[in-house]
Amino acid sequence: MNKVIRIFIKDSTLIPVISIVLGLLIGALIMLLGAYNPIRAYASLIEKAFGDLYSIGETIRQITPLIFTGLSVAFAFRIGLFNIGAEGQFIIGSVTAAFVGIQFDLPWYIHVPFAVVAGGIAGGLWGSLAGLLKVYRGVHEVIATIMLNWIALYLSNYIVKFFLIEPGQQRSRILSDSSWLSSSWLSQLFDGARIHYGILLGLICTFLFYVILWKTRQGYELRAVGYNPDASEYAGIHVKKNIVRSMMVSGVFAGLGGASEVLGVFHYQTIHSVFPGHGFEGIAVALLGGNTAVGTILGAVLFGVLTFGATGMKFGAGVPIEIINIVIALVIFFVAASGLVKAIIDKVKKKIISGGSSLPTSQDWKKGV
Amino acid sequence: MDSLSLVSDLIHTTIVFATALIFASLGGLYSERSGVVNIALEGMMIIGAFTAAVVTYFVDMQLGGSSFSPWLGFITAIGVGMIFAIPHAVATVTFNANQVVSGVALNFLAIGVSIYLTKILFDGSAQTKTLDSTLSTWHIPGLAEIPFLGHAFFSAYPTSFIAFLLVAVTYYILFKTPFGLRLRSVGEHPRTAHTMGINVYKMRYLAVMISGGLAAMGGATIALTTTSNFSHTTISGQGYIALAALIFGKWHPLGAMFAALFFGIASALKSVFQVYGITDYIPVDFIFLFPYVLTILVLAGFVGKATPPAAIGQSYEKGH
């Protein structure tokens, strides 16, 4: 069979694609029930996301943090850990970068890398906390990271209120512009959109993600632990160290994302009453992308387009933008409940192909998993 | 204001805040005792708060303000919460989906659906109108007249009395009835339970649905007693605190209740402190993050040891 076709009917490709289609279809159905025109809504979503240079630039800005948090969640998944804490690591990264950006006055070629690295390291340390708790005290990382998210949120608010506050505002002072990741030429290229160097940093991180996982001994160990911790331990791999390390790297990705967002887009840190949400969206991105480098980019693009384009649906078709949250939730749900999607695929396949066929059935899929 | 009044005020406010947490953590208890992780408590609370607020508002519009409408809202919320929990059961019990991922999806779905519908029902506004009628406090005749103690313990919202009653009921169901034994057995050792003729799938479906109903009661409580409307900030983290209370309470109804009360104090301190101006000395943010730090310390074994149900997080497949 043709190699290209094979890629498309592999379940690692087919399930995300069908989940997206199902999510969008049910979203359309919900819009129909609310007496909205789904075709016009989706058309205006596309129009909003890609209509002109400015929109494309803003869409890329929206995609940028999702690349970081997607990588963060995906990296931890590789060792079998579920990092729900990308949200908190993202916040810690951004508040640290904001702190460096405000409290220091340095030439840009020192200030920018300093702020970025500080954000990354802070996120990494925050992430490794969950790893340490798991390894030494047996705390499940899901619960630990959920709690650490909230601690990060309030800690960041405290730091802003007591060290960085702009009097009378619910946010910090503006970062000195020597620390900004903003790029005037990129911005001009896209008609003044707030696209910034963070996207380049994100792509570099994606490349590093690939290299660390597939081209280094460390990456081999991480993946080995992910497949089978007991066998890895027996083979002489230090499992505990690897767990802490992977949580740290995972946190670094999320922290860099937070730094990139505050240095590139906002130039101040807000006092959050609710989570910014990029970390949670990162879970969706990683899941959809099958925890691979390329998949993460694709997932980030999809969710970036959906969330940014959603504002267009409001103007174009009057649909409340929350419909996109519903669609995203449905997509995550279907990817998670892949058994459900497989059952649907099998039914469809049986209808299309009657009689003997060489196409894989769900039984073959089970063997592969 | 003297210190006795302050304490009395504090206890009163603690019970108000703790009520919703008790409902939701009892909800988490049923689900997790049956072996299904439920981080969708937050989403289920959102759905409960939304349903309660909307139903109460529209019944009020039809009938005029009445003490009947918030109760109708409360009861509808339970039903809708149970229905909303079904996808979680379908995904995790029938299709072996990752229980955490499914919970994350449900939380996304809850906020999406509730705000989407709010905007449709209230002309594009992201919050419901303020409710005319909400649940009013009950004063237990006689006891409520006792100085200080009466205000602290015997005059509270009806939902608080229901919550405490449900703690006792849950304790009884879980530890004194065959149903409870079956529920716990599928959470500890599903295969053995299955061998003994217990329908693991059915038990887990039921547990997840009960969980949804209870968490929705928690959300409804907040909408009907504290905020008097529904918006995207009505439920902001209470579901996760309830989860923390469940763990801190070591997956036991009484433990969860005491943990919920304890975390209720944290919230109550914040609002009482603000009234009395003490927040100038202790930053509010530290009061906010306290429950979460404590939960981590508990889990890490620095403050007692919590052992989760043995089969938690594991899906069960017949004949494997």
XYZ file of C-alpha atoms in Angstrom:
689
model
C 0.000 0.000 0.000
C 1.075 3.549 -0.677
C 3.186 4.939 2.142
C 1.340 8.258 2.234
C -2.031 6.563 2.580
C -0.595 4.381 5.313
C 0.282 7.465 7.359
C -3.266 8.701 7.062
C -4.957 5.497 8.126
C -2.605 4.913 11.049
C -4.651 5.372 14.208
C -2.171 7.914 15.597
C -3.184 10.130 12.681
C -6.713 9.002 12.117
C -7.962 9.375 15.688
C -6.903 13.011 16.145
C -8.264 13.930 12.736
C -11.591 12.241 13.335
C -11.755 13.734 16.825
C -11.291 17.208 15.355
C -13.949 16.557 12.734
C -16.367 15.209 15.353
C -15.660 18.168 17.619
C -16.328 20.656 14.854
C -19.458 18.792 13.723
C -20.968 18.667 17.200
C -19.992 22.326 17.596
C -21.920 23.036 14.397
C -24.885 21.088 15.716
C -24.863 23.102 18.929
C -24.765 26.312 16.892
C -27.725 25.093 14.820
C -29.667 24.431 18.025
C -28.939 28.014 19.072
C -30.289 29.165 15.674
C -26.876 30.299 14.446
C -25.421 29.606 11.031
C -22.461 27.258 11.592
C -21.099 27.577 8.070
C -20.964 31.331 8.346
C -19.473 30.988 11.847
C -16.649 28.701 10.743
C -16.066 30.832 7.648
C -15.687 33.929 9.801
C -13.358 31.993 12.108
C -11.084 31.273 9.152
C -11.483 34.857 7.929
C -10.511 36.197 11.362
C -7.501 33.907 11.671
C -6.101 34.253 8.134
C -7.946 37.220 6.581
C -4.990 39.566 6.278
C -1.361 39.889 7.297
C -2.254 41.445 10.643
C -4.591 38.566 11.502
C -2.004 35.989 10.518
C 0.543 37.717 12.743
C -1.868 37.724 15.668
C -2.762 34.102 15.060
C 0.922 33.232 15.245
C 1.112 35.190 18.496
C -1.755 33.071 19.812
C -0.042 29.866 18.663
C 3.286 30.734 20.333
C 2.492 29.996 24.021
C 0.682 26.805 23.023
C 3.852 25.453 21.430
C 5.684 25.884 24.727
C 3.007 24.404 26.956
C 2.329 21.647 24.433
C 6.006 20.684 24.478
C 5.951 20.830 28.262
C 3.067 18.391 28.622
C 4.339 16.169 25.810
C 7.822 15.885 27.312
C 6.485 14.688 30.653
C 4.119 12.290 28.903
C 7.126 10.637 27.286
C 8.304 9.372 30.652
C 4.781 8.463 31.634
C 4.091 11.513 33.771
C 1.024 13.667 33.463
C 2.054 17.283 33.877
C -1.146 19.205 34.609
C 1.164 21.811 36.068
C 2.250 23.510 32.853
C -0.202 26.231 33.847
C 1.632 26.952 37.105
C 5.087 26.620 35.574
C 3.992 29.050 32.869
C 2.890 31.582 35.492
C 6.095 31.188 37.523
C 8.129 31.659 34.343
C 6.249 34.802 33.399
C 6.377 36.415 36.836
C 10.104 35.691 37.107
C 10.768 37.171 33.681
C 8.660 40.193 34.634
C 10.634 40.575 37.854
C 13.934 40.533 35.957
C 12.540 42.859 33.320
C 11.405 45.409 35.888
C 14.038 45.240 38.614
C 17.119 45.289 36.404
C 18.451 47.832 33.992
C 20.848 46.228 31.549
C 21.828 46.508 27.898
C 19.343 44.517 25.783
C 21.831 41.823 24.724
C 22.207 40.844 28.386
C 18.766 41.758 29.643
C 16.746 39.726 27.133
C 18.631 36.432 27.566
C 18.763 36.998 31.337
C 14.991 37.438 31.574
C 14.262 34.506 29.250
C 16.657 32.149 31.027
C 15.429 33.228 34.463
C 11.868 32.454 33.401
C 12.900 29.064 32.053
C 14.879 28.124 35.139
C 12.121 29.237 37.501
C 9.585 27.181 35.554
C 11.994 24.244 35.606
C 12.446 24.435 39.369
C 8.697 24.676 39.855
C 8.258 21.602 37.679
C 10.964 19.635 39.431
C 9.143 20.202 42.748
C 6.417 17.880 41.480
C 9.094 15.413 40.365
C 10.806 15.466 43.758
C 7.500 15.033 45.568
C 6.739 12.017 43.415
C 10.113 10.370 43.734
C 10.839 10.946 47.389
C 7.384 11.176 48.953
C 5.224 9.187 46.552
C 2.861 12.052 45.764
C 1.044 11.492 42.495
C 2.151 14.167 40.030
C -1.390 14.976 38.940
C -2.478 16.022 42.412
C 0.855 17.697 43.159
C 0.773 19.777 39.993
C -2.882 20.755 40.462
C -2.010 22.100 43.907
C 1.196 23.716 42.638
C -0.817 25.509 39.937
C -2.871 27.316 42.545
C 0.139 28.033 44.698
C 1.870 29.494 41.626
C -1.142 31.661 40.856
C -1.329 33.213 44.316
C 2.437 33.420 44.691
C 2.660 35.332 41.433
C -0.116 37.659 42.571
C 1.735 38.236 45.818
C 5.007 39.031 44.028
C 3.252 41.452 41.711
C 1.420 43.176 44.552
C 4.420 43.573 46.807
C 7.327 44.133 44.442
C 6.145 45.110 40.997
C 2.799 46.852 41.360
C 1.782 49.772 39.191
C -0.141 51.859 41.726
C -3.873 51.857 41.093
C -3.699 49.033 38.543
C -4.307 45.294 38.710
C -0.939 44.626 37.118
C 2.802 45.163 37.446
C 4.761 48.143 36.141
C 5.832 48.009 32.508
C 9.041 46.050 31.918
C 11.996 48.154 30.788
C 12.087 47.883 27.023
C 15.625 46.508 27.046
C 14.090 43.200 28.133
C 11.359 43.007 25.488
C 11.186 40.137 23.047
C 9.087 42.279 20.730
C 10.369 42.674 17.256
C 9.638 45.768 15.255
C 10.568 44.220 11.915
C 8.420 41.127 12.495
C 5.632 43.344 13.693
C 5.934 45.622 10.660
C 6.042 42.605 8.373
C 2.615 41.661 9.729
C 0.995 45.120 9.692
C 1.622 45.833 13.368
C 0.525 42.500 14.820
C 2.114 41.616 18.162
C 4.049 38.675 16.728
C 7.414 38.520 18.493
C 10.664 36.563 18.765
C 8.916 34.105 21.071
C 7.781 32.139 18.028
C 11.424 31.612 17.019
C 12.237 30.559 20.572
C 9.291 28.153 20.404
C 10.534 26.604 17.182
C 14.038 26.259 18.642
C 12.523 24.538 21.678
C 10.592 22.187 19.406
C 13.842 21.282 17.683
C 15.554 20.778 21.054
C 12.622 18.638 22.184
C 13.224 16.364 19.214
C 16.990 16.270 19.678
C 16.866 15.599 23.424
C 14.337 12.809 23.061
C 15.677 11.045 19.998
C 19.348 11.926 19.643
C 20.743 11.851 23.170
C 21.388 9.174 25.744
C 19.320 11.159 28.207
C 16.361 11.071 25.859
C 16.749 7.358 25.348
C 16.683 6.833 29.090
C 13.605 9.021 29.464
C 11.709 7.118 26.831
C 12.852 3.794 28.237
C 11.489 4.740 31.662
C 8.265 5.816 29.961
C 7.854 2.429 28.307
C 8.775 0.330 31.310
C 10.189 1.781 34.523
C 10.977 -1.621 36.041
C 12.915 -2.875 33.048
C 14.780 0.432 32.870
C 15.728 0.235 36.520
C 16.977 -3.295 35.911
C 18.965 -2.106 32.914
C 20.793 0.320 35.169
C 18.864 3.474 34.394
C 18.398 5.763 37.372
C 14.596 6.038 37.233
C 14.157 8.547 40.043
C 16.712 10.933 38.623
C 15.050 10.688 35.228
C 11.628 11.463 36.639
C 12.876 14.610 38.365
C 14.842 15.637 35.276
C 11.938 15.190 32.919
C 9.663 17.224 35.173
C 12.342 19.879 35.237
C 12.716 19.989 31.449
C 8.946 19.981 31.161
C 8.814 22.950 33.528
C 11.550 24.750 31.590
C 9.463 24.588 28.408
C 6.401 25.971 30.181
C 8.464 28.602 32.009
C 10.002 29.779 28.747
C 6.488 30.048 27.383
C 5.497 32.292 30.254
C 8.624 34.400 29.813
C 8.019 34.695 26.081
C 4.434 35.830 26.640
C 5.299 38.511 29.200
C 8.428 39.756 27.391
C 6.955 39.578 23.914
C 3.269 40.451 24.181
C 2.139 42.108 27.379
C 5.285 43.670 28.878
C 3.639 43.474 32.308
C 2.387 40.750 34.646
C -1.306 40.845 35.563
C -2.803 40.005 38.936
C -4.703 36.908 37.876
C -8.103 36.089 39.275
C -8.369 33.073 36.988
C -5.759 31.020 35.144
C -4.595 32.323 31.762
C -5.291 28.774 30.536
C -2.363 28.151 28.184
C -1.152 25.286 30.358
C -4.474 23.488 30.189
C -4.642 24.071 26.442
C -1.154 22.569 26.312
C -2.637 19.285 27.502
C -4.965 19.322 24.513
C -2.111 20.251 22.185
C 0.142 17.442 23.409
C -2.637 14.862 23.341
C -3.650 15.754 19.840
C -0.054 15.832 18.664
C 0.666 12.375 20.037
C 3.500 13.827 22.172
C 5.734 14.361 19.155
C 7.561 17.526 18.078
C 5.728 17.922 14.769
C 2.420 16.907 16.317
C 2.806 19.566 18.987
C 3.312 22.263 16.359
C 0.256 21.068 14.460
C -1.806 20.905 17.630
C -0.683 24.379 18.674
C -1.583 25.743 15.253
C -5.034 24.189 15.401
C -5.878 25.443 18.880
C -4.245 28.808 18.222
C -6.354 29.276 15.110
C -9.504 28.135 16.908
C -9.054 30.371 19.961
C -7.959 33.438 17.997
C -10.489 32.907 15.213
C -13.283 32.512 17.755
C -13.543 36.279 18.182
C -14.397 36.425 14.486
C -17.349 34.087 14.995
C -18.835 36.617 17.379
C -18.753 39.407 14.811
C -19.397 37.297 11.749
C -22.225 35.094 12.954
C -23.116 36.389 16.423
C -22.053 33.120 18.058
C -20.717 33.422 21.613
C -16.979 32.668 21.483
C -17.364 30.010 24.169
C -18.497 27.643 21.439
C -14.791 27.166 20.770
C -14.175 25.997 24.350
C -16.922 23.468 23.766
C -15.295 22.316 20.523
C -11.859 22.053 22.191
C -13.355 20.113 25.096
C -15.034 17.717 22.692
C -11.802 17.199 20.754
C -9.888 16.377 23.965
C -12.705 14.122 25.033
C -12.720 12.149 21.782
C -8.931 11.825 21.706
C -9.033 10.578 25.306
C -11.874 8.175 24.644
C -10.172 6.856 21.534
C -11.992 3.559 22.018
C -15.207 5.382 21.234
C -13.699 6.906 18.098
C -12.305 3.527 17.017
C -15.731 1.997 17.383
C -17.098 4.710 15.106
C -14.261 4.237 12.592
C -14.877 0.498 12.500
C -18.568 0.974 11.858
C -17.844 3.371 9.014
C -15.191 1.069 7.572
C -17.500 -1.909 7.664
C -20.037 0.056 5.693
C -17.520 1.244 3.106
C -15.632 -1.985 2.681
C -17.882 -4.979 2.552
C -16.179 -8.304 2.162
C -12.523 -9.251 2.612
C -10.154 -6.361 2.924
C -6.567 -5.825 3.921
C -7.364 -2.698 5.912
C -6.483 -2.937 9.576
C -9.367 -3.566 11.959
C -9.606 -2.490 15.543
C -8.232 -5.883 16.571
C -4.980 -5.120 14.784
C -4.945 -1.722 16.426
C -5.224 -3.235 19.859
C -2.175 -5.349 19.199
C -0.259 -2.282 18.176
C -1.081 -0.316 21.289
C -16.533 44.657 67.828
C -15.281 42.336 70.557
C -13.394 39.125 70.013
C -16.328 36.855 70.871
C -18.374 38.353 68.052
C -15.426 37.978 65.740
C -15.161 34.272 66.532
C -18.896 33.829 66.200
C -18.776 35.629 62.851
C -15.856 33.509 61.762
C -17.617 30.234 62.530
C -20.766 31.404 60.789
C -18.836 32.407 57.663
C -16.743 29.222 57.757
C -19.881 27.108 57.593
C -21.165 29.157 54.664
C -17.951 28.583 52.698
C -17.488 24.977 53.785
C -20.960 23.855 52.735
C -20.205 23.816 49.012
C -16.869 22.120 49.660
C -18.548 19.400 51.713
C -21.032 18.622 48.938
C -18.340 18.496 46.281
C -15.837 16.488 48.286
C -18.553 13.952 49.158
C -19.144 13.804 45.414
C -15.472 13.148 44.828
C -15.588 10.506 47.533
C -18.174 8.322 45.770
C -16.336 8.489 42.472
C -12.825 7.947 43.789
C -13.872 5.225 46.228
C -15.176 3.359 43.194
C -11.815 3.791 41.469
C -12.575 6.700 39.149
C -10.436 9.820 39.576
C -12.642 12.866 39.403
C -10.831 16.102 38.684
C -14.013 17.184 36.920
C -15.502 18.218 40.281
C -14.822 21.813 39.270
C -16.749 21.426 36.033
C -19.606 19.635 37.760
C -19.835 22.475 40.275
C -19.909 24.976 37.415
C -22.802 23.107 35.799
C -24.616 22.979 39.151
C -24.187 26.694 39.810
C -25.271 27.551 36.278
C -28.351 25.325 36.328
C -29.448 26.519 39.752
C -29.092 30.182 38.826
C -30.856 29.869 35.467
C -33.750 27.748 36.703
C -34.297 29.973 39.716
C -34.255 33.078 37.564
C -36.733 31.833 34.989
C -39.092 30.248 37.521
C -39.052 33.583 39.318
C -39.961 35.319 36.071
C -42.950 33.024 35.608
C -44.207 32.930 39.157
C -42.807 36.091 40.679
C -40.333 35.923 43.541
C -41.036 32.921 45.692
C -39.187 30.805 48.213
C -40.068 27.838 46.008
C -37.964 28.764 42.974
C -34.465 28.426 44.469
C -35.382 24.947 45.675
C -36.504 24.020 42.198
C -33.177 25.370 40.939
C -31.315 23.339 43.520
C -33.097 20.091 42.659
C -32.766 20.610 38.902
C -29.055 21.212 39.397
C -28.700 17.775 40.994
C -30.327 16.109 38.006
C -28.345 18.056 35.435
C -25.133 17.395 37.362
C -25.802 13.663 37.244
C -26.449 13.779 33.511
C -23.365 15.916 32.912
C -21.248 13.287 34.676
C -22.328 10.515 32.301
C -19.747 11.299 29.572
C -17.010 10.937 32.201
C -18.327 7.484 33.036
C -18.751 6.514 29.389
C -15.202 7.581 28.551
C -13.435 6.148 31.591
C -15.493 3.081 32.447
C -16.646 1.855 29.046
C -13.833 3.080 26.811
C -10.914 2.971 29.276
C -10.031 6.597 28.640
C -7.435 8.249 30.833
C -9.483 9.444 33.801
C -7.518 12.644 34.268
C -7.739 13.652 30.610
C -11.454 13.006 30.568
C -11.790 15.172 33.670
C -9.819 17.982 32.051
C -12.086 17.775 29.001
C -15.185 17.910 31.186
C -13.916 21.005 32.993
C -13.363 22.739 29.648
C -16.788 21.623 28.515
C -18.515 22.884 31.650
C -17.201 26.419 31.425
C -17.779 26.487 27.658
C -21.352 25.210 27.760
C -22.426 27.266 30.763
C -21.125 30.612 29.505
C -22.306 29.864 25.952
C -25.824 29.210 27.201
C -25.715 32.158 29.596
C -24.900 34.450 26.692
C -27.777 33.029 24.651
C -30.259 33.266 27.522
C -29.208 36.701 28.766
C -28.725 38.658 25.547
C -24.987 38.239 25.211
C -24.175 38.971 28.830
C -21.578 36.599 30.299
C -23.420 36.450 33.603
C -26.975 35.780 34.660
C -29.050 38.578 36.137
C -29.034 38.813 39.906
C -31.544 36.405 41.377
C -34.591 37.872 43.097
C -35.038 34.951 45.383
C -32.227 32.938 46.905
C -32.087 30.512 49.783
C -32.556 32.349 53.055
C -30.994 31.374 56.351
C -32.749 29.049 58.717
C -32.784 29.850 62.371
C -33.282 26.844 64.569
C -35.968 27.972 66.997
C -34.615 28.443 70.500
C -31.038 27.421 69.800
C -30.458 30.300 67.397
C -31.264 32.751 70.185
C -28.261 31.693 72.283
C -25.810 34.590 72.253
C -22.751 34.063 70.007
C -23.263 30.276 69.734
C -26.630 30.744 68.078
C -25.234 32.924 65.321
C -22.240 30.647 64.906
C -23.905 27.240 64.766
C -27.675 27.398 64.626
C -28.439 30.010 62.054
C -27.244 28.913 58.656
C -28.429 28.316 55.119
C -30.608 25.220 54.727
C -28.001 23.781 52.379
C -25.522 23.683 55.260
C -27.845 21.490 57.294
C -28.365 19.274 54.240
C -24.615 19.000 53.726
C -23.969 17.863 57.280
C -26.864 15.433 57.042
C -25.399 14.010 53.829
C -22.073 13.422 55.545
C -23.845 11.134 57.999
C -25.872 9.506 55.232
C -22.755 8.929 53.136
C -20.943 7.422 56.089
C -23.849 5.073 56.650
C -24.168 4.104 52.969
C -20.472 3.586 52.477
C -19.680 1.597 55.586
C -22.961 0.065 56.741
C -24.767 -1.063 53.594
C -24.061 -3.768 50.987
C -24.112 -1.067 48.310
C -21.284 0.771 50.072
C -19.248 -2.369 50.474
C -19.637 -3.100 46.757
C -18.714 0.449 45.856
C -15.546 0.311 47.923
C -14.642 -3.149 46.663
C -14.683 -2.089 43.005
C -12.376 0.742 43.957
C -9.998 -1.467 45.884
C -9.919 -4.618 43.833
C -12.231 -4.655 40.822
C -11.260 -8.135 39.679
C -12.135 -9.704 43.000
C -15.359 -7.730 43.086
C -16.178 -8.950 39.619
C -15.509 -12.541 40.631
C -17.904 -12.100 43.523
C -20.608 -11.201 41.025
C -20.525 -7.440 41.407
C -21.052 -5.483 38.210
C -17.968 -3.261 38.232
C -19.164 -1.131 35.317
C -22.578 -0.502 36.847
C -21.108 0.446 40.216
C -18.675 2.885 38.658
C -21.349 4.464 36.455
C -23.528 4.964 39.519
C -20.662 6.352 41.571
C -19.669 8.857 38.900
C -23.273 9.994 38.493
C -23.780 10.403 42.238
C -20.549 12.352 42.191
C -21.944 14.679 39.539
C -25.142 15.228 41.495
C -23.347 16.026 44.731
C -20.781 18.327 43.120
C -23.632 20.115 41.357
C -25.292 20.632 44.753
C -22.075 22.311 45.838
C -22.112 24.611 42.837
C -25.815 25.346 43.302
C -25.181 26.231 46.934
C -22.681 28.890 45.945
C -24.972 30.407 43.323
C -28.011 30.377 45.621
C -26.422 31.534 48.866
C -23.210 33.427 48.191
C -23.113 35.033 44.749
C -26.851 35.232 43.854
C -25.975 34.894 40.183
C -23.792 32.872 37.833
C -20.699 34.095 36.004
C -17.357 32.642 34.986
C -15.907 33.501 38.409
C -18.707 31.946 40.489
C -16.756 28.703 40.640
C -13.059 29.457 40.595
C -11.142 26.641 42.181
C -13.685 25.364 44.717
C -13.768 22.063 42.825
C -10.038 21.681 43.251
C -10.190 22.662 46.922
C -12.914 20.042 47.357
C -10.570 17.529 45.766
C -7.872 18.660 48.153
C -10.310 18.287 51.062
C -11.107 14.769 49.940
C -7.428 13.827 49.958
C -6.705 15.732 53.144
C -9.683 13.914 54.659
C -8.135 10.618 53.548
C -11.049 9.553 51.339
C -13.339 9.314 54.371
C -16.654 11.211 54.675
C -15.938 12.566 58.148
C -12.370 13.394 57.234
C -13.530 15.169 54.094
C -16.064 17.131 56.146
C -13.475 18.292 58.663
C -11.038 19.127 55.877
C -13.748 21.110 54.083
C -14.497 22.991 57.305
C -10.808 23.621 57.771
C -10.438 25.003 54.249
C -13.649 26.929 54.829
C -11.856 28.700 57.662
C -9.202 29.838 55.195
C -11.831 31.491 53.008
C -13.731 32.810 56.009
C -10.564 34.284 57.497
C -10.031 36.159 54.277
C -13.454 37.786 54.258
C -13.595 38.351 58.026
C -10.042 39.706 57.990
C -10.989 42.093 55.231
C -13.918 43.351 57.282
C -11.739 43.845 60.341
C -8.760 45.162 58.357
C -6.328 42.434 59.380
C -5.285 41.716 55.768
C -2.828 44.583 56.069
C -0.679 42.261 58.157
C -1.208 38.883 56.527
C -1.276 39.011 52.707
C -4.546 37.591 51.323
C -2.654 35.529 48.784
C -1.033 33.482 51.507
C -4.435 32.722 52.987
C -5.582 31.655 49.523
C -2.678 29.326 48.855
C -2.682 27.783 52.318
C -5.103 24.872 51.559
C -3.026 23.805 48.597
C 0.276 23.864 50.474
C -1.321 21.891 53.262
C -2.620 19.268 50.843
C 0.846 18.752 49.418
C 2.301 18.446 52.904
C -0.340 15.884 53.823
C 0.248 13.873 50.680
C 3.984 14.037 51.211
C 3.441 12.454 54.599
C 4.654 15.437 56.598
C 1.219 15.809 58.196
C -0.235 12.310 58.515
C -0.390 9.867 55.642
C -3.162 9.541 53.095
C -3.580 6.293 51.183
C -5.825 6.443 48.131
C -8.140 3.578 47.092
C -5.965 0.842 45.609
C -7.511 0.702 42.151
C -7.901 4.433 41.691
C -7.136 5.637 38.185
C -7.182 2.165 36.703
C -9.761 1.228 34.166
C -11.174 -2.246 34.370
C -11.617 -4.596 31.450
C -13.503 -7.812 31.798
C -11.559 -10.964 31.066
C -8.098 -9.487 30.752
